[in-house]
Amino acid sequence: MDAQLQKTTQNLTTAADMRVTTQMLMQPSANWEGYLTPAPLSIAIMGELVFISSTTDFSINKNPPKKGFKYIKYPDSFRASLMQICNSGWHAFNLAHKNMDQIRIHTFTVPDYMKAVVKILFQGNDEIVETLLPNQLENIRSISDECVKLAESVEKKYEYVIKIIQELLEACINANHVYGEELENVRMKLEENKLKEQTSKELNERSKKAMEAMSKELEETQEQYKKAMDSIPSGWETIGMDLVEGMTSVLKVFSSGAAFCKGLIKNPFGSEINLLDKGEDVDMIAEMKICS
């Protein structure tokens, strides 16, 4: 009965039908170029990150999480965080390369096991099938389990990289908010300093104009002072002026005495009579000496 069933199955299912069926089953997972395309793009992005990390550095540890960062090792340095992502990505790609090579080696033996299974199934002997088929299927199962473990280890590695990137993005957005407030304060201070600078410049210009006016007034005052000093007579001139003034006084005295003597000469007796009338003692000899 089993032999007839196998024969009937073989007649119904040809090799071409099996290839078509396998192609239909593997079609959803056959877009390998779509899975491999992001790899070069990721490597290029990692190179850009390395370039950026070599030029700019700042802290992303502004308002950190309450429990701290889980994946970022160096929150005080954005450059170090980028290098951490690059190194983690390199380890993930390296592990994926090794595991893919191991998967390739493991899956390379699967076609042989499948051929052996087909041969066993077409033997037509139930005892042979029961004896040999489980071992072949176990080999295929162990290979598939090992490939799954290798793929999961690669997935975990890439997941770790993704979590680092996500945490770094959150930290950068949070730090950008804090830095934005600080930047706004700095901008306001810059505007304030600019206004102060403009006011100071205006005051300096006013002070300069005032200094120029004061300098001009000082020069005029000095010129007036110089003219006044030039108009003051010197020491010899002062002595000459005093001498002239003394001579003038002496001349006045002599002119007064001469006038008096002249009066006596004209009317000597009249003056005597007048003096006697006044009851005063007149020394005639003294008057004569004065007139002399």
mmCIF file of C-alpha atoms in Angstrom:
data_model
loop_
_atom_site.group_PDB
_atom_site.id
_atom_site.type_symbol
_atom_site.label_atom_id
_atom_site.label_comp_id
_atom_site.label_asym_id
_atom_site.label_seq_id
_atom_site.Cartn_x
_atom_site.Cartn_y
_atom_site.Cartn_z
ATOM 1 C CA MET A 1 0.000 0.000 0.000
ATOM 2 C CA ASP A 2 2.798 2.377 0.909
ATOM 3 C CA ALA A 3 4.695 1.517 -2.244
ATOM 4 C CA GLN A 4 1.655 2.252 -4.371
ATOM 5 C CA LEU A 5 1.135 5.601 -2.567
ATOM 6 C CA GLN A 6 4.728 6.610 -3.182
ATOM 7 C CA LYS A 7 4.499 5.571 -6.810
ATOM 8 C CA THR A 8 1.322 7.548 -7.265
ATOM 9 C CA THR A 9 2.904 10.593 -5.583
ATOM 10 C CA GLN A 10 5.912 10.359 -7.874
ATOM 11 C CA ASN A 11 3.663 10.223 -10.910
ATOM 12 C CA LEU A 12 1.704 13.266 -9.758
ATOM 13 C CA THR A 13 4.735 15.379 -8.687
ATOM 14 C CA THR A 14 7.481 15.895 -11.227
ATOM 15 C CA ALA A 15 10.810 17.667 -10.765
ATOM 16 C CA ALA A 16 9.605 20.698 -12.685
ATOM 17 C CA ASP A 17 6.568 20.983 -10.461
ATOM 18 C CA MET A 18 8.782 20.754 -7.384
ATOM 19 C CA ARG A 19 11.011 23.553 -8.658
ATOM 20 C CA VAL A 20 8.008 25.756 -9.351
ATOM 21 C CA THR A 21 6.546 25.018 -5.931
ATOM 22 C CA THR A 22 9.852 25.730 -4.202
ATOM 23 C CA GLN A 23 10.243 28.979 -6.109
ATOM 24 C CA MET A 24 6.761 30.057 -5.066
ATOM 25 C CA LEU A 25 7.473 29.221 -1.437
ATOM 26 C CA MET A 26 10.840 30.994 -1.416
ATOM 27 C CA GLN A 27 9.687 34.033 -3.385
ATOM 28 C CA PRO A 28 8.875 36.210 -0.315
ATOM 29 C CA SER A 29 12.382 35.591 1.053
ATOM 30 C CA ALA A 30 14.225 35.709 -2.257
ATOM 31 C CA ASN A 31 14.704 39.497 -2.385
ATOM 32 C CA TRP A 32 18.271 39.246 -1.153
ATOM 33 C CA GLU A 33 19.507 42.334 -2.997
ATOM 34 C CA GLY A 34 17.017 44.412 -1.033
ATOM 35 C CA TYR A 35 18.463 43.088 2.210
ATOM 36 C CA LEU A 36 22.058 43.606 1.134
ATOM 37 C CA THR A 37 21.678 47.128 -0.263
ATOM 38 C CA PRO A 38 21.589 48.927 3.147
ATOM 39 C CA ALA A 39 24.985 47.480 4.106
ATOM 40 C CA PRO A 40 27.128 49.777 1.874
ATOM 41 C CA LEU A 41 24.930 52.737 2.805
ATOM 42 C CA SER A 42 25.452 51.997 6.502
ATOM 43 C CA ILE A 43 29.201 51.795 6.022
ATOM 44 C CA ALA A 44 29.173 55.164 4.226
ATOM 45 C CA ILE A 45 27.158 56.707 7.061
ATOM 46 C CA MET A 46 29.645 55.311 9.579
ATOM 47 C CA GLY A 47 32.452 56.987 7.636
ATOM 48 C CA GLU A 48 30.589 60.305 7.784
ATOM 49 C CA LEU A 49 30.132 59.869 11.536
ATOM 50 C CA VAL A 50 33.863 59.328 11.942
ATOM 51 C CA PHE A 51 34.521 62.493 9.925
ATOM 52 C CA ILE A 52 32.037 64.509 12.001
ATOM 53 C CA SER A 53 33.472 63.184 15.272
ATOM 54 C CA SER A 54 36.936 64.397 14.278
ATOM 55 C CA THR A 55 35.840 68.045 13.970
ATOM 56 C CA THR A 56 33.174 68.801 16.575
ATOM 57 C CA ASP A 57 32.807 67.775 20.185
ATOM 58 C CA PHE A 58 30.335 68.801 22.885
ATOM 59 C CA SER A 59 28.521 67.288 25.832
ATOM 60 C CA ILE A 60 25.133 65.600 25.455
ATOM 61 C CA ASN A 61 24.823 65.088 29.203
ATOM 62 C CA LYS A 62 22.393 67.990 29.561
ATOM 63 C CA ASN A 63 19.379 66.986 31.667
ATOM 64 C CA PRO A 64 20.234 63.223 31.548
ATOM 65 C CA PRO A 65 17.663 60.499 32.359
ATOM 66 C CA LYS A 66 16.948 59.859 36.029
ATOM 67 C CA LYS A 67 18.366 56.336 35.854
ATOM 68 C CA GLY A 68 21.247 57.375 33.635
ATOM 69 C CA PHE A 69 22.155 56.186 30.161
ATOM 70 C CA LYS A 70 21.852 52.449 29.485
ATOM 71 C CA TYR A 71 23.887 52.120 26.306
ATOM 72 C CA ILE A 72 25.920 55.313 25.894
ATOM 73 C CA LYS A 73 29.248 55.000 27.689
ATOM 74 C CA TYR A 74 30.556 58.555 27.244
ATOM 75 C CA PRO A 75 27.676 61.048 27.511
ATOM 76 C CA ASP A 76 30.040 63.961 28.168
ATOM 77 C CA SER A 77 31.548 63.664 24.698
ATOM 78 C CA PHE A 78 29.536 63.566 21.483
ATOM 79 C CA ARG A 79 32.681 62.561 19.598
ATOM 80 C CA ALA A 80 33.232 59.547 21.859
ATOM 81 C CA SER A 81 29.565 58.542 21.483
ATOM 82 C CA LEU A 82 29.840 58.625 17.689
ATOM 83 C CA MET A 83 32.982 56.514 17.850
ATOM 84 C CA GLN A 84 31.124 54.074 20.105
ATOM 85 C CA ILE A 85 28.425 53.725 17.448
ATOM 86 C CA CYS A 86 31.027 53.242 14.731
ATOM 87 C CA ASN A 87 32.887 50.601 16.703
ATOM 88 C CA SER A 88 29.672 48.788 17.628
ATOM 89 C CA GLY A 89 28.586 48.841 13.990
ATOM 90 C CA TRP A 90 31.959 47.461 12.913
ATOM 91 C CA HIS A 91 31.657 44.596 15.429
ATOM 92 C CA ALA A 92 28.117 43.899 14.191
ATOM 93 C CA PHE A 93 29.227 43.769 10.548
ATOM 94 C CA ASN A 94 32.219 41.640 11.455
ATOM 95 C CA LEU A 95 30.047 39.195 13.396
ATOM 96 C CA ALA A 96 27.532 39.116 10.556
ATOM 97 C CA HIS A 97 30.318 38.319 8.095
ATOM 98 C CA LYS A 98 31.614 35.445 10.238
ATOM 99 C CA ASN A 99 28.175 34.029 10.982
ATOM 100 C CA MET A 100 27.096 34.260 7.362
ATOM 101 C CA ASP A 101 30.189 32.302 6.408
ATOM 102 C CA GLN A 102 29.346 29.659 8.981
ATOM 103 C CA ILE A 103 25.744 29.548 7.783
ATOM 104 C CA ARG A 104 27.016 29.111 4.245
ATOM 105 C CA ILE A 105 29.172 26.183 5.333
ATOM 106 C CA HIS A 106 26.311 24.581 7.256
ATOM 107 C CA THR A 107 23.768 24.992 4.499
ATOM 108 C CA PHE A 108 26.264 23.652 1.951
ATOM 109 C CA THR A 109 25.656 20.129 3.361
ATOM 110 C CA VAL A 110 21.869 20.385 3.356
ATOM 111 C CA PRO A 111 21.443 19.377 -0.318
ATOM 112 C CA ASP A 112 23.338 16.138 0.343
ATOM 113 C CA TYR A 113 21.078 15.372 3.263
ATOM 114 C CA MET A 114 18.041 16.162 1.157
ATOM 115 C CA LYS A 115 19.227 13.805 -1.593
ATOM 116 C CA ALA A 116 19.740 11.082 0.980
ATOM 117 C CA VAL A 117 16.234 11.667 2.313
ATOM 118 C CA VAL A 118 14.747 11.422 -1.159
ATOM 119 C CA LYS A 119 16.610 8.186 -1.822
ATOM 120 C CA ILE A 120 15.416 6.746 1.484
ATOM 121 C CA LEU A 121 11.844 7.703 0.762
ATOM 122 C CA PHE A 122 11.938 6.088 -2.671
ATOM 123 C CA GLN A 123 13.325 2.784 -1.333
ATOM 124 C CA GLY A 124 9.847 1.508 -0.693
ATOM 125 C CA ASN A 125 10.891 -0.289 2.476
ATOM 126 C CA ASP A 126 9.248 0.948 5.647
ATOM 127 C CA GLU A 127 11.936 -0.470 7.917
ATOM 128 C CA ILE A 128 14.716 1.331 6.005
ATOM 129 C CA VAL A 129 12.719 4.523 6.073
ATOM 130 C CA GLU A 130 12.121 4.289 9.821
ATOM 131 C CA THR A 131 15.776 3.518 10.467
ATOM 132 C CA LEU A 132 17.583 5.982 8.217
ATOM 133 C CA LEU A 133 15.177 8.874 7.709
ATOM 134 C CA PRO A 134 15.183 10.208 11.306
ATOM 135 C CA ASN A 135 18.973 10.574 11.318
ATOM 136 C CA GLN A 136 18.977 12.562 8.092
ATOM 137 C CA LEU A 137 16.160 14.774 9.279
ATOM 138 C CA GLU A 138 17.942 15.297 12.613
ATOM 139 C CA ASN A 139 21.048 16.459 10.765
ATOM 140 C CA ILE A 140 18.983 18.934 8.792
ATOM 141 C CA ARG A 141 17.234 20.122 11.955
ATOM 142 C CA SER A 142 20.530 20.646 13.829
ATOM 143 C CA ILE A 143 21.894 22.628 10.904
ATOM 144 C CA SER A 144 18.816 24.815 10.808
ATOM 145 C CA ASP A 145 18.952 25.380 14.577
ATOM 146 C CA GLU A 146 22.608 26.346 14.373
ATOM 147 C CA CYS A 147 21.884 28.760 11.534
ATOM 148 C CA VAL A 148 19.074 30.292 13.566
ATOM 149 C CA LYS A 149 21.400 30.824 16.532
ATOM 150 C CA LEU A 150 23.998 32.455 14.336
ATOM 151 C CA ALA A 151 21.396 34.726 12.770
ATOM 152 C CA GLU A 152 19.959 35.657 16.178
ATOM 153 C CA SER A 153 23.403 36.600 17.520
ATOM 154 C CA VAL A 154 23.854 38.929 14.539
ATOM 155 C CA GLU A 155 20.390 40.364 15.085
ATOM 156 C CA LYS A 156 21.155 41.054 18.763
ATOM 157 C CA LYS A 157 24.365 42.790 17.791
ATOM 158 C CA TYR A 158 22.578 45.052 15.324
ATOM 159 C CA GLU A 159 19.796 45.618 17.833
ATOM 160 C CA TYR A 160 22.401 46.828 20.335
ATOM 161 C CA VAL A 161 23.722 49.273 17.754
ATOM 162 C CA ILE A 162 20.195 50.485 17.017
ATOM 163 C CA LYS A 163 19.535 51.060 20.725
ATOM 164 C CA ILE A 164 22.741 53.078 21.057
ATOM 165 C CA ILE A 165 21.682 55.219 18.094
ATOM 166 C CA GLN A 166 18.180 55.704 19.506
ATOM 167 C CA GLU A 167 19.512 56.711 22.924
ATOM 168 C CA LEU A 168 22.010 59.054 21.299
ATOM 169 C CA LEU A 169 19.229 60.675 19.256
ATOM 170 C CA GLU A 170 17.110 61.181 22.371
ATOM 171 C CA ALA A 171 20.077 62.646 24.241
ATOM 172 C CA CYS A 172 20.896 64.950 21.322
ATOM 173 C CA ILE A 173 17.307 66.186 21.056
ATOM 174 C CA ASN A 174 17.196 66.798 24.797
ATOM 175 C CA ALA A 175 20.571 68.535 24.746
ATOM 176 C CA ASN A 176 19.459 70.555 21.723
ATOM 177 C CA HIS A 177 16.514 71.850 23.744
ATOM 178 C CA VAL A 178 18.775 72.848 26.634
ATOM 179 C CA TYR A 179 21.400 74.279 24.320
ATOM 180 C CA GLY A 180 18.629 76.120 22.492
ATOM 181 C CA GLU A 181 17.632 77.922 25.677
ATOM 182 C CA GLU A 182 21.257 78.702 26.444
ATOM 183 C CA LEU A 183 21.748 79.874 22.872
ATOM 184 C CA GLU A 184 18.744 82.178 23.179
ATOM 185 C CA ASN A 185 20.172 83.626 26.394
ATOM 186 C CA VAL A 186 23.528 84.090 24.718
ATOM 187 C CA ARG A 187 21.844 85.762 21.744
ATOM 188 C CA MET A 188 20.013 88.148 24.065
ATOM 189 C CA LYS A 189 23.262 88.926 25.883
ATOM 190 C CA LEU A 190 24.980 89.541 22.553
ATOM 191 C CA GLU A 191 22.238 91.963 21.545
ATOM 192 C CA GLU A 192 22.498 93.655 24.934
ATOM 193 C CA ASN A 193 26.268 93.923 24.601
ATOM 194 C CA LYS A 194 25.798 95.248 21.080
ATOM 195 C CA LEU A 195 23.495 97.985 22.382
ATOM 196 C CA LYS A 196 25.965 98.739 25.165
ATOM 197 C CA GLU A 197 28.755 98.912 22.636
ATOM 198 C CA GLN A 198 26.746 101.283 20.465
ATOM 199 C CA THR A 199 25.924 103.463 23.477
ATOM 200 C CA SER A 200 29.552 103.422 24.551
ATOM 201 C CA LYS A 201 30.600 104.376 21.054
ATOM 202 C CA GLU A 202 28.201 107.332 21.088
ATOM 203 C CA LEU A 203 29.481 108.394 24.512
ATOM 204 C CA ASN A 204 33.045 108.117 23.259
ATOM 205 C CA GLU A 205 32.204 110.319 20.294
ATOM 206 C CA ARG A 206 30.523 112.857 22.575
ATOM 207 C CA SER A 207 33.489 112.752 24.953
ATOM 208 C CA LYS A 208 35.853 113.204 22.024
ATOM 209 C CA LYS A 209 33.926 116.235 20.813
ATOM 210 C CA ALA A 210 33.851 117.650 24.355
ATOM 211 C CA MET A 211 37.598 117.091 24.697
ATOM 212 C CA GLU A 212 38.201 118.826 21.384
ATOM 213 C CA ALA A 213 36.071 121.775 22.508
ATOM 214 C CA MET A 214 37.879 121.922 25.848
ATOM 215 C CA SER A 215 41.245 121.708 24.081
ATOM 216 C CA LYS A 216 40.225 124.583 21.827
ATOM 217 C CA GLU A 217 39.080 126.642 24.820
ATOM 218 C CA LEU A 218 42.317 125.782 26.621
ATOM 219 C CA GLU A 219 44.378 126.922 23.657
ATOM 220 C CA GLU A 220 42.407 130.186 23.541
ATOM 221 C CA THR A 221 42.883 130.629 27.283
ATOM 222 C CA GLN A 222 46.595 129.957 26.981
ATOM 223 C CA GLU A 223 46.830 132.451 24.142
ATOM 224 C CA GLN A 224 45.031 135.078 26.230
ATOM 225 C CA TYR A 225 47.258 134.277 29.198
ATOM 226 C CA LYS A 226 50.352 134.616 26.999
ATOM 227 C CA LYS A 227 49.167 137.972 25.695
ATOM 228 C CA ALA A 228 48.443 139.139 29.268
ATOM 229 C CA MET A 229 51.904 138.024 30.423
ATOM 230 C CA ASP A 230 53.480 139.789 27.470
ATOM 231 C CA SER A 231 51.660 143.012 28.390
ATOM 232 C CA ILE A 232 53.057 143.006 31.984
ATOM 233 C CA PRO A 233 56.178 145.263 32.236
ATOM 234 C CA SER A 234 59.516 143.775 33.151
ATOM 235 C CA GLY A 235 61.569 144.546 36.313
ATOM 236 C CA TRP A 236 63.564 147.422 34.816
ATOM 237 C CA GLU A 237 60.438 148.908 33.343
ATOM 238 C CA THR A 238 58.793 148.752 36.801
ATOM 239 C CA ILE A 239 61.804 150.485 38.375
ATOM 240 C CA GLY A 240 61.705 153.167 35.688
ATOM 241 C CA MET A 241 58.009 153.727 36.297
ATOM 242 C CA ASP A 242 58.625 154.072 40.061
ATOM 243 C CA LEU A 243 61.501 156.518 39.413
ATOM 244 C CA VAL A 244 59.357 158.616 37.123
ATOM 245 C CA GLU A 245 56.580 158.631 39.707
ATOM 246 C CA GLY A 246 59.058 159.760 42.452
ATOM 247 C CA MET A 247 60.481 162.494 40.303
ATOM 248 C CA THR A 248 56.986 163.628 39.504
ATOM 249 C CA SER A 249 56.206 163.886 43.231
ATOM 250 C CA VAL A 250 59.432 165.848 43.886
ATOM 251 C CA LEU A 251 58.612 168.185 41.060
ATOM 252 C CA LYS A 252 55.192 168.725 42.537
ATOM 253 C CA VAL A 253 56.788 169.595 45.896
ATOM 254 C CA PHE A 254 59.279 171.980 44.281
ATOM 255 C CA SER A 255 56.545 173.593 42.261
ATOM 256 C CA SER A 256 54.483 174.113 45.415
ATOM 257 C CA GLY A 257 57.482 175.582 47.276
ATOM 258 C CA ALA A 258 58.314 177.823 44.362
ATOM 259 C CA ALA A 259 54.782 179.135 44.260
ATOM 260 C CA PHE A 260 54.950 179.867 47.977
ATOM 261 C CA CYS A 261 58.250 181.673 47.679
ATOM 262 C CA LYS A 262 56.973 183.622 44.778
ATOM 263 C CA GLY A 263 54.090 184.814 46.881
ATOM 264 C CA LEU A 264 56.428 185.952 49.649
ATOM 265 C CA ILE A 265 58.594 187.853 47.229
ATOM 266 C CA LYS A 266 55.605 189.681 45.807
ATOM 267 C CA ASN A 267 54.045 190.573 49.171
ATOM 268 C CA PRO A 268 56.442 189.819 52.020
ATOM 269 C CA PHE A 269 54.916 192.233 54.436
ATOM 270 C CA GLY A 270 51.393 191.387 53.548
ATOM 271 C CA SER A 271 52.021 187.774 54.378
ATOM 272 C CA GLU A 272 53.736 188.775 57.629
ATOM 273 C CA ILE A 273 50.850 191.009 58.513
ATOM 274 C CA ASN A 274 48.465 188.212 57.755
ATOM 275 C CA LEU A 275 50.420 185.795 59.884
ATOM 276 C CA LEU A 276 50.659 188.197 62.750
ATOM 277 C CA ASP A 277 46.962 188.796 62.511
ATOM 278 C CA LYS A 278 46.509 185.097 63.038
ATOM 279 C CA GLY A 279 48.620 185.126 66.195
ATOM 280 C CA GLU A 280 51.178 182.542 64.956
ATOM 281 C CA ASP A 281 54.955 182.654 65.401
ATOM 282 C CA VAL A 282 56.546 182.768 61.996
ATOM 283 C CA ASP A 283 60.207 181.867 61.621
ATOM 284 C CA MET A 284 61.270 184.084 58.746
ATOM 285 C CA ILE A 285 64.695 182.502 58.507
ATOM 286 C CA ALA A 286 63.100 179.053 58.089
ATOM 287 C CA GLU A 287 60.843 180.371 55.379
ATOM 288 C CA MET A 288 63.807 181.843 53.605
ATOM 289 C CA LYS A 289 65.639 178.517 53.772
ATOM 290 C CA ILE A 290 62.600 176.723 52.341
ATOM 291 C CA CYS A 291 62.382 179.182 49.512
ATOM 292 C CA SER A 292 66.101 178.706 48.870
#
